[in-house]
Every structure is written in C-alpha cells, then in structure tokens.
Coordinates of C-alpha atoms in Angstrom, one line a residue:
M1 CA -2.7 -3.7 -77.9
A2 CA -3.9 -0.5 -79.4
C3 CA -2.7 2.2 -77.1
R4 CA -1.9 6.1 -78.3
L5 CA 0.0 9.0 -77.3
A6 CA -0.7 12.5 -76.4
D7 CA 2.8 13.3 -77.7
S8 CA 4.2 11.2 -80.5
S9 CA 8.0 12.9 -79.3
F10 CA 7.9 11.3 -76.1
L11 CA 9.9 7.1 -76.2
F12 CA 9.7 5.1 -73.4
M13 CA 13.5 4.2 -72.5
R14 CA 15.2 1.3 -70.3
P15 CA 16.3 2.5 -66.8
Q16 CA 19.1 4.2 -67.5
Q17 CA 19.8 5.1 -70.7
R18 CA 20.3 8.2 -71.5
P19 CA 17.3 9.6 -74.0
I20 CA 19.1 11.4 -77.1
Q21 CA 20.0 14.4 -77.6
S22 CA 19.2 16.5 -80.6
H23 CA 17.5 15.7 -84.1
R24 CA 20.2 16.9 -86.5
V25 CA 22.7 14.8 -88.6
A26 CA 26.3 16.1 -88.1
P27 CA 29.6 14.2 -89.5
L28 CA 32.1 13.3 -87.2
S29 CA 36.2 13.3 -88.6
P30 CA 36.6 10.9 -90.7
P31 CA 33.5 11.6 -93.0
G32 CA 31.0 9.3 -93.1
T33 CA 30.8 8.5 -89.5
Y34 CA 27.6 10.2 -88.1
Y35 CA 26.3 10.7 -84.5
L36 CA 22.5 12.0 -83.8
T37 CA 21.5 14.6 -81.6
W38 CA 18.0 16.1 -80.6
K39 CA 18.1 19.2 -79.2
S40 CA 15.1 20.3 -77.1
L41 CA 13.0 17.2 -76.7
P42 CA 9.9 19.4 -74.6
Q43 CA 9.8 19.5 -71.2
K44 CA 6.9 18.4 -69.4
R45 CA 4.8 15.9 -68.5
I46 CA 2.9 13.0 -71.4
K47 CA -0.3 11.8 -69.9
L48 CA -1.8 8.3 -70.9
Q49 CA -4.6 8.4 -72.3
K50 CA -7.2 5.2 -71.7
C51 CA -5.8 2.2 -73.4
S52 CA -8.2 -0.8 -73.9
K53 CA -5.6 -2.3 -72.2
S54 CA -4.6 -1.9 -68.5
L55 CA -0.7 -1.5 -68.3
R56 CA 1.3 -3.5 -65.7
S57 CA 4.8 -2.8 -66.6
P58 CA 6.6 -0.5 -68.5
M59 CA 5.7 -1.0 -72.3
V60 CA 9.4 -0.4 -73.8
V61 CA 9.8 1.3 -77.6
Q62 CA 13.5 0.7 -78.4
A63 CA 15.5 3.6 -81.1
V64 CA 17.1 1.5 -83.7
A65 CA 19.9 4.2 -85.8
I66 CA 19.0 3.5 -89.4
P67 CA 22.2 4.7 -91.0
V68 CA 22.9 7.2 -93.5
A69 CA 25.5 6.1 -96.1
P70 CA 27.2 9.8 -96.3
A71 CA 27.5 11.3 -100.1
P72 CA 30.6 8.9 -102.1
P73 CA 34.0 10.6 -102.6
S74 CA 33.1 10.8 -106.0
S75 CA 29.4 12.8 -105.6
A76 CA 29.2 17.1 -107.1
E77 CA 27.9 17.6 -103.3
H78 CA 30.6 16.2 -101.8
R79 CA 32.9 17.8 -103.9
K80 CA 31.4 21.3 -103.5
Q81 CA 32.1 20.2 -99.9
L82 CA 35.5 19.6 -99.5
T83 CA 36.1 22.8 -101.9
E84 CA 34.8 25.2 -98.9
S85 CA 36.6 23.7 -96.6
Y86 CA 40.3 23.4 -97.7
G87 CA 39.9 26.8 -99.9
F88 CA 39.8 25.5 -103.7
R89 CA 38.1 27.1 -106.9
Q90 CA 37.4 23.2 -107.1
I91 CA 37.9 20.0 -106.6
G92 CA 37.5 17.8 -110.0
E93 CA 36.0 14.1 -110.4
P94 CA 38.0 10.9 -109.6
L95 CA 39.8 10.1 -113.3
P96 CA 38.1 7.3 -114.9
D97 CA 41.0 4.3 -114.4
N98 CA 40.9 4.1 -118.1
V99 CA 42.5 6.9 -119.3
I100 CA 45.9 6.8 -120.2
L101 CA 48.4 10.2 -119.9
K102 CA 48.9 9.2 -124.0
D103 CA 45.0 10.2 -124.3
I104 CA 45.1 13.6 -122.4
I105 CA 48.5 14.6 -124.3
D106 CA 46.5 13.3 -128.0
T107 CA 43.9 16.3 -127.0
L108 CA 46.5 18.8 -127.0
P109 CA 47.2 21.2 -129.5
K110 CA 50.4 21.1 -131.4
K111 CA 51.2 24.4 -131.2
V112 CA 51.7 24.5 -127.2
F113 CA 55.2 22.0 -128.2
E114 CA 56.2 24.6 -130.2
I115 CA 59.9 26.4 -129.0
D116 CA 60.1 30.0 -129.8
D117 CA 63.0 31.4 -129.1
M118 CA 61.9 34.8 -129.4
K119 CA 59.7 34.5 -126.4
A120 CA 62.0 32.6 -124.3
W121 CA 64.4 35.5 -124.8
K122 CA 61.8 37.7 -123.5
S123 CA 61.7 36.1 -120.5
V124 CA 64.9 36.1 -119.7
L125 CA 65.1 40.0 -120.7
I126 CA 62.1 40.0 -118.0
S127 CA 64.2 37.8 -115.7
V128 CA 67.1 40.2 -116.1
T129 CA 65.0 44.0 -115.6
S130 CA 62.6 42.6 -113.1
Y131 CA 66.0 41.6 -110.5
T132 CA 68.5 44.4 -111.5
L133 CA 65.5 47.2 -110.5
G134 CA 65.3 44.6 -107.3
L135 CA 68.7 45.8 -106.4
F136 CA 68.1 48.7 -107.4
M137 CA 65.4 49.6 -105.2
I138 CA 67.0 47.5 -102.9
S139 CA 70.3 50.1 -102.8
K140 CA 67.8 53.0 -102.3
A141 CA 65.3 52.2 -100.3
P142 CA 65.3 53.4 -96.4
W143 CA 64.8 50.3 -93.9
Y144 CA 61.3 50.2 -93.4
L145 CA 60.7 49.6 -97.7
L146 CA 63.8 47.4 -97.3
P147 CA 60.6 43.8 -97.2
L148 CA 59.4 45.1 -100.1
A149 CA 62.1 45.4 -101.9
W150 CA 63.4 42.1 -100.9
V151 CA 60.1 40.5 -101.6
W152 CA 60.2 42.0 -105.1
T153 CA 63.6 40.5 -105.8
G154 CA 63.7 37.7 -104.6
T155 CA 60.0 36.8 -106.7
A156 CA 62.7 38.5 -109.3
I157 CA 64.8 35.7 -109.4
T158 CA 62.8 33.3 -108.8
G159 CA 61.9 33.6 -112.8
F160 CA 65.3 32.9 -113.6
F161 CA 64.8 29.0 -111.7
V162 CA 61.5 29.0 -114.3
I163 CA 64.0 29.8 -117.5
G164 CA 66.6 26.7 -116.0
H165 CA 63.4 25.0 -115.3
D166 CA 62.9 25.8 -119.2
C167 CA 66.3 24.0 -119.9
A168 CA 66.0 21.4 -118.1
H169 CA 63.4 20.1 -119.7
K170 CA 64.4 21.6 -123.0
S171 CA 61.3 23.1 -123.4
F172 CA 63.2 26.9 -123.9
A173 CA 65.4 26.6 -127.0
R174 CA 66.1 24.6 -130.0
N175 CA 70.2 24.7 -129.3
K176 CA 69.9 22.2 -127.3
F177 CA 74.2 23.1 -125.8
V178 CA 72.7 27.1 -125.1
E179 CA 70.1 25.3 -123.1
D180 CA 73.0 24.4 -120.8
I181 CA 74.5 27.1 -121.2
V182 CA 71.3 29.5 -120.0
G183 CA 70.0 27.1 -117.4
T184 CA 73.5 26.6 -115.4
L185 CA 73.6 30.7 -115.2
A186 CA 70.4 31.1 -114.8
F187 CA 70.5 28.9 -111.6
L188 CA 74.0 30.4 -110.2
P189 CA 72.7 33.7 -108.1
L190 CA 70.5 31.0 -106.3
I191 CA 73.6 28.6 -106.1
Y192 CA 71.0 25.7 -107.4
P193 CA 73.4 23.2 -109.3
Y194 CA 71.8 22.7 -112.3
E195 CA 72.6 19.3 -113.6
P196 CA 71.9 18.3 -110.7
W197 CA 68.3 19.0 -109.9
R198 CA 67.6 18.2 -113.4
F199 CA 68.7 14.3 -112.9
K200 CA 66.6 14.8 -109.7
H201 CA 63.2 16.8 -111.3
D202 CA 63.1 14.7 -113.9
R203 CA 62.6 12.0 -111.2
H204 CA 59.8 13.3 -110.1
H205 CA 58.1 14.3 -113.4
A206 CA 58.2 10.4 -113.4
R207 CA 56.8 9.4 -110.2
T208 CA 54.6 12.3 -109.5
N209 CA 53.0 12.0 -106.1
M210 CA 54.5 8.8 -105.6
L211 CA 55.6 7.5 -101.8
N212 CA 58.9 7.4 -102.0
E213 CA 60.0 7.9 -105.5
D214 CA 58.2 11.7 -105.6
T215 CA 62.1 13.6 -105.5
A216 CA 60.4 16.6 -104.9
W217 CA 57.8 16.2 -101.4
H218 CA 56.1 13.7 -100.3
P219 CA 54.6 13.5 -96.6
I220 CA 55.9 12.1 -93.2
W221 CA 56.0 8.5 -92.3
K222 CA 54.6 7.6 -89.2
E223 CA 58.0 5.8 -88.5
D224 CA 60.3 8.8 -88.8
F225 CA 57.9 10.6 -86.7
D226 CA 58.1 8.0 -83.7
S227 CA 61.5 7.3 -83.8
S228 CA 62.9 9.9 -81.7
P229 CA 61.6 13.0 -79.7
V230 CA 64.3 15.1 -81.1
L231 CA 63.0 14.3 -85.2
R232 CA 60.0 14.7 -84.6
K233 CA 60.3 17.8 -83.3
T234 CA 61.9 19.1 -85.9
I235 CA 59.7 17.5 -88.4
I236 CA 56.5 19.5 -86.6
Y237 CA 58.5 23.0 -86.7
G238 CA 59.6 21.9 -90.5
Y239 CA 56.0 21.0 -91.8
G240 CA 55.0 23.5 -90.1
P241 CA 55.8 26.8 -89.4
F242 CA 58.9 26.3 -91.1
R243 CA 57.5 24.8 -94.2
T244 CA 57.6 28.2 -96.2
W245 CA 61.4 27.0 -96.5
M246 CA 62.0 23.5 -96.0
S247 CA 62.8 24.0 -99.5
I248 CA 66.6 25.1 -98.2
A249 CA 66.4 21.7 -96.5
H250 CA 65.4 19.6 -100.2
W251 CA 68.3 22.0 -102.0
L252 CA 70.5 21.1 -98.9
M253 CA 70.1 17.3 -98.4
W254 CA 69.1 16.2 -102.3
H255 CA 71.6 18.4 -104.9
F256 CA 75.0 18.0 -103.0
D257 CA 75.7 14.2 -102.1
L258 CA 77.3 12.2 -105.3
K259 CA 76.3 9.0 -103.9
K260 CA 72.3 10.1 -105.2
F261 CA 73.2 10.0 -108.7
R262 CA 74.3 7.4 -111.1
P263 CA 77.2 6.7 -112.2
N264 CA 76.6 8.3 -115.8
E265 CA 75.1 11.0 -113.8
V266 CA 77.9 11.9 -111.7
K267 CA 80.9 13.8 -114.4
R268 CA 77.9 16.7 -115.0
V269 CA 76.4 16.9 -111.4
K270 CA 80.7 17.5 -110.7
I271 CA 80.7 20.0 -113.7
S272 CA 77.6 21.8 -111.8
L273 CA 78.6 22.0 -108.0
A274 CA 82.3 23.6 -109.2
C275 CA 80.6 26.4 -111.4
V276 CA 78.5 26.4 -108.3
F277 CA 81.0 26.5 -105.8
A278 CA 83.3 29.1 -108.1
F279 CA 80.1 31.3 -108.1
M280 CA 80.4 31.3 -104.1
A281 CA 84.0 31.6 -104.4
I282 CA 83.8 34.6 -106.6
G283 CA 80.7 36.1 -106.3
W284 CA 80.2 36.3 -102.4
P285 CA 83.3 37.7 -101.2
L286 CA 82.8 40.4 -104.8
I287 CA 79.5 41.4 -103.0
V288 CA 81.7 41.8 -99.3
F289 CA 84.8 43.6 -100.4
K290 CA 81.6 46.6 -102.1
T291 CA 79.1 46.0 -99.3
G292 CA 80.3 44.5 -96.4
I293 CA 78.3 42.0 -94.5
M294 CA 75.3 43.9 -94.5
G295 CA 75.0 44.2 -97.7
W296 CA 75.6 40.4 -98.8
I297 CA 73.0 39.7 -97.0
K298 CA 70.9 43.0 -97.9
F299 CA 71.7 42.2 -101.4
W300 CA 72.1 38.4 -101.6
L301 CA 70.7 36.0 -98.3
M302 CA 67.5 38.4 -98.2
P303 CA 66.4 37.6 -101.6
W304 CA 67.4 34.6 -101.4
L305 CA 65.0 33.6 -99.2
G306 CA 62.5 35.1 -100.8
Y307 CA 63.3 32.5 -103.8
H308 CA 63.1 29.9 -101.4
F309 CA 59.6 31.1 -100.2
W310 CA 58.4 30.8 -103.3
M311 CA 60.1 27.9 -104.1
S312 CA 58.6 25.7 -101.4
T313 CA 55.1 27.7 -101.4
F314 CA 54.5 26.6 -105.2
T315 CA 55.6 22.9 -104.7
M316 CA 53.2 22.3 -101.5
V317 CA 50.4 24.0 -103.8
H318 CA 51.0 22.4 -106.8
H319 CA 50.8 18.5 -104.3
T320 CA 49.6 18.8 -101.5
A321 CA 46.3 18.5 -100.1
P322 CA 44.1 17.0 -98.3
H323 CA 41.7 14.8 -101.1
I324 CA 45.3 13.7 -103.0
P325 CA 46.7 10.7 -102.2
F326 CA 49.9 9.7 -103.1
K327 CA 50.0 5.8 -103.8
H328 CA 52.5 3.0 -103.7
L329 CA 53.9 2.2 -106.9
D330 CA 52.1 -1.3 -107.3
D331 CA 48.9 1.7 -107.3
W332 CA 50.1 4.1 -108.8
N333 CA 48.2 6.5 -112.6
A334 CA 50.5 8.2 -114.3
A335 CA 47.6 9.9 -115.8
Q336 CA 45.4 10.0 -112.4
A337 CA 48.7 11.9 -110.6
Q338 CA 49.8 14.6 -113.7
L339 CA 46.1 15.4 -114.2
N340 CA 43.9 14.1 -110.9
G341 CA 46.5 15.4 -108.7
T342 CA 48.6 18.1 -109.4
V343 CA 46.9 21.9 -108.5
H344 CA 46.4 24.6 -110.8
C345 CA 46.4 28.0 -108.6
D346 CA 46.3 31.7 -110.0
Y347 CA 48.4 34.0 -108.0
P348 CA 48.1 37.6 -108.4
S349 CA 49.4 39.2 -112.0
W350 CA 53.3 40.3 -110.9
I351 CA 54.0 37.5 -109.3
E352 CA 52.8 35.0 -112.3
I353 CA 54.4 37.5 -114.9
L354 CA 58.1 37.5 -112.6
C355 CA 57.8 34.0 -112.2
H356 CA 57.0 32.9 -116.4
D357 CA 53.2 31.3 -115.7
I358 CA 54.9 28.6 -113.6
N359 CA 52.3 28.1 -111.4
V360 CA 49.5 26.8 -114.6
H361 CA 51.1 24.1 -113.6
I362 CA 49.0 21.2 -114.3
P363 CA 50.0 20.9 -118.9
H364 CA 53.5 21.2 -117.7
H365 CA 52.3 18.0 -115.3
I366 CA 51.1 16.2 -118.7
S367 CA 53.6 17.1 -120.7
P368 CA 56.6 18.7 -119.3
R369 CA 57.9 19.3 -123.3
I370 CA 55.7 22.3 -122.9
P371 CA 57.1 25.7 -122.5
S372 CA 56.0 28.1 -120.1
Y373 CA 55.4 30.6 -122.6
N374 CA 52.5 28.1 -124.0
L375 CA 50.9 26.6 -120.5
R376 CA 48.2 29.4 -120.4
A377 CA 47.1 28.5 -124.0
A378 CA 47.6 24.5 -122.9
H379 CA 45.8 24.9 -119.5
K380 CA 42.3 26.6 -121.5
S381 CA 43.0 23.4 -123.8
L382 CA 42.4 20.9 -120.6
Q383 CA 39.7 22.5 -119.1
E384 CA 37.8 22.7 -122.6
N385 CA 38.4 18.3 -122.6
W386 CA 39.1 17.3 -119.3
G387 CA 37.7 20.1 -117.0
K388 CA 36.2 18.2 -114.5
Y389 CA 39.1 16.3 -113.8
L390 CA 41.1 19.9 -112.4
N391 CA 42.0 20.6 -109.4
E392 CA 42.0 24.7 -109.4
A393 CA 42.7 27.7 -106.6
T394 CA 43.1 30.8 -106.2
W395 CA 45.9 31.7 -103.8
N396 CA 44.0 32.3 -99.8
W397 CA 44.8 31.9 -96.7
R398 CA 42.5 28.9 -96.5
L399 CA 44.1 26.9 -98.5
M400 CA 47.2 27.8 -96.9
K401 CA 46.1 26.8 -93.7
T402 CA 44.8 23.3 -94.6
I403 CA 47.9 22.7 -96.6
L404 CA 50.1 23.6 -93.3
T405 CA 48.0 22.2 -90.5
I406 CA 46.3 19.2 -91.9
C407 CA 48.8 17.5 -94.3
H408 CA 51.5 15.8 -92.7
V409 CA 52.0 12.2 -91.9
Y410 CA 50.8 9.7 -94.4
D411 CA 47.9 7.4 -93.8
E412 CA 46.7 5.1 -96.3
E413 CA 43.0 5.3 -95.6
E414 CA 43.1 9.1 -95.3
N415 CA 46.0 10.5 -96.7
Y416 CA 47.0 12.3 -93.7
V417 CA 47.0 12.5 -90.2
A418 CA 47.9 16.4 -88.8
F419 CA 51.3 16.2 -85.9
D420 CA 47.9 17.4 -83.5
K421 CA 46.1 14.1 -84.0
L422 CA 49.1 11.9 -83.2
A423 CA 50.7 13.7 -80.2
P424 CA 48.6 16.5 -79.1
D425 CA 50.6 17.5 -76.7
E426 CA 53.9 18.5 -78.6
S427 CA 51.8 19.7 -81.3
Q428 CA 51.7 23.6 -80.5
P429 CA 53.1 24.9 -83.8
I430 CA 50.2 23.6 -84.6
T431 CA 47.5 24.9 -82.8
F432 CA 49.5 27.9 -83.4
L433 CA 49.4 28.5 -87.1
K434 CA 45.2 27.3 -86.7
K435 CA 45.2 30.3 -84.0
V436 CA 46.7 33.1 -85.8
M437 CA 46.3 31.9 -89.2
P438 CA 43.1 33.7 -91.5
D439 CA 40.9 31.2 -92.5
Y440 CA 39.3 33.0 -95.7
T441 CA 39.3 32.3 -99.3

C-alpha cells in the first residue's frame, strides 16, 4: 500500500503513547546515556491525501530508538569536553599498558637528577628571607592588612616544608646527615615530625592513587559514609567546605601514633617527636611571653593555618580529579599512576617561587630523586616525550569547585560519587559551595 503524508514529521501513535518532545541528543549523567527531545513539532492539522486503498484502521508507525555510541573516554573529543568541564588545560590520553615507569625515567636528561648544593642553599635563603619578611609585615601591619601578611607568611613557611620534603627524598644535598638535620629544622616551625612524615610519604610515592595504601589522600569509602549519621555529617563538612584544611586532620592522625610505624622505624620516629615537643615546650611559651596570646595567634597560628591551606590544596590538586581513578592493588599500574594520574598545576609566580616549584609535580612522581630546583627542566622533557599523556592545569575556580563538590565517595565505575547524590538531604554544605563558588577558569 502506497500512501503519502502531507507532512513528513507526522507520526501515527498508539493510544496514550506520548509524543517525542525534542530533536536533539542531550547527555545525561553518567556520560554515555542519551535521550531524544524534539522541541517543537508543528501544531497544525495534517491531511491524509488519497491512497490507492481506503484505510479502515489507523496505520501504526513505530519509532525505533537507535542507540548512538558516545565518544569513548580515550577520544580527543571526549577529553576536550572533560578538560573544559573540569577546569583543566589538558587531560592526558590513557598511557599504553606496555609502558613501565623505567621507560619514562630513561627519557629524562641525566642532569635533572644532579644535586647542586648552591641551588639547594639558595632555596633555604629564599625561605628564611621571605619568612622573616612575613613576620616583619605582621608586626607592622594594621589590623585590616593582617590577612595579607598572614597569606604571605603562610606561603613562605610552605617553602620550609618543601625544603624538608627534598631532604626526606635525599634530593637536597650531597651530605645525607646534613639533609636529616636541615629537614628536621625546616619542619619544626610547622610542628611537623620529620621522620614520621618521611616514612609515610615514601609509601605515598610507592602506592600513588592506590586505594587504602596511598597515605596522602584517597576517596571516602561508602561503608564509612553510611556507617553513622554523625560520621557522615563530619565527612561531608571535612571533604566539602573545610577540605582546604583537612591536612590538619591528616597530620594528627598519621604522624603521632607509634603503632602506625614498623618496629625498625620507631626509634627515628621518637627522635622526631621529641624535637617537635621540645619546640612546642620552648618556642610557644617564648612567643606568648614576648607577645601575649594574641601574639601567638598572629605570629604562629595564622601563618600555620595558611601553610595547611596550601598543604591541603596542593595535595588535592596533585591527585584528585573525576577522571583520575584510584585502583586496587591488583589493577594498579605504577607508570599510569605517576605520569597519567598526577596533575601539573601552574600557580601565580610568587607562589611558585616561595614554594620552590612543588606544583611541577609530575616529574617528582616519576622520580622523587629529582631536586625541586630541577623540576621545571624535567617537566619540559616530559612534555617533549610524553606530552599527550599529561594532565595539566592553571589554577582556577572551576578546578577547585570540581574537586570540592564532586570528588567524594569512591565508586568503581565512576571513580567518584558526590555527597549530594548519595545524601541530598544532608549535603547542604556541598549545595552551598555549588552556589557560592565562582565557576570561571
């Protein structure tokens, strides 16, 4: 039977069948699910022209939805979409399975591993000078300029942490005993025990982005999230609005409990703890004696909180993004985690200088033996040889908003599930962040 319709957009439908509403394909969450929408079908009468045979009953024409395969995660188009959505400059291609970490290390110039004592002590001079300047600014600033002085001073003592960080990796000076002395002293103003941090940080490098075993940062387990209402609310606040100070909780939980260390580590851990407690017992009373309780808050506590802001923020950005997975031991790949699962992020120049390029972080994970003053040269080499696999960003609000409002509870398929999807009635802090945080790159 041949029959022609006056309008080709008209469809006969079974009774009570809803008309299709739109003609464009729109993505749903999760990516890869699509629905069809036809926005405005012409609202006019359709006349059926003569057919060669009379119609005694309605002709049924069934619309068949043909699935359209979404762009695979490895496609350039999909990565480009994620890059813009998450606030990155580039999201790297997946690293081939046959690449091992040694393949990447072998492409780095030998000079990036060389220790230069002059450059090392220059970094100490920069940190001591900038910290001294910060204390002077605090002492002279009127109350309304104190926040600026605290930001500067907190950033300056973050440089102390980076110096101790290099010492812990044996990439600061040729004399290893000197490294331990400098590392311990650099950590004292932060009341950070050097040896406990060193032991835990070495495990972070050995198990980067491995579930449970990574001692730096990892997603929340759903079992923990569901375990009790009080803990759930604490987690929502901790991994939401207070996440930029969560390193304080990490500092307390991981570095002062002797049970968390191996028997052969305990002696050195005790020495570091003794140094920290001695600094607190002598340094804090001296500050209070000279400047009072308000002086202790002004000169020590506020810069210390500034340091922890950077400590938390840097660590989050280095290893946290919706597309970067955390893996179980059986599925973990060192090259993938260190090159493709670590993020390079550019910050304003003054932060990079005071913090000794710690955010040039991918080469540091390829080899912790690269001194901080050689990280930029190493990163340039990685860009030349492995550039398409790198995750790179310039710090921006959208990047932070992505981390703070999305990267929450571990999910094997999606990597992360946001708190407000699992517990919408209890996730007001996340809803608040989504409303108030800027969304520009």
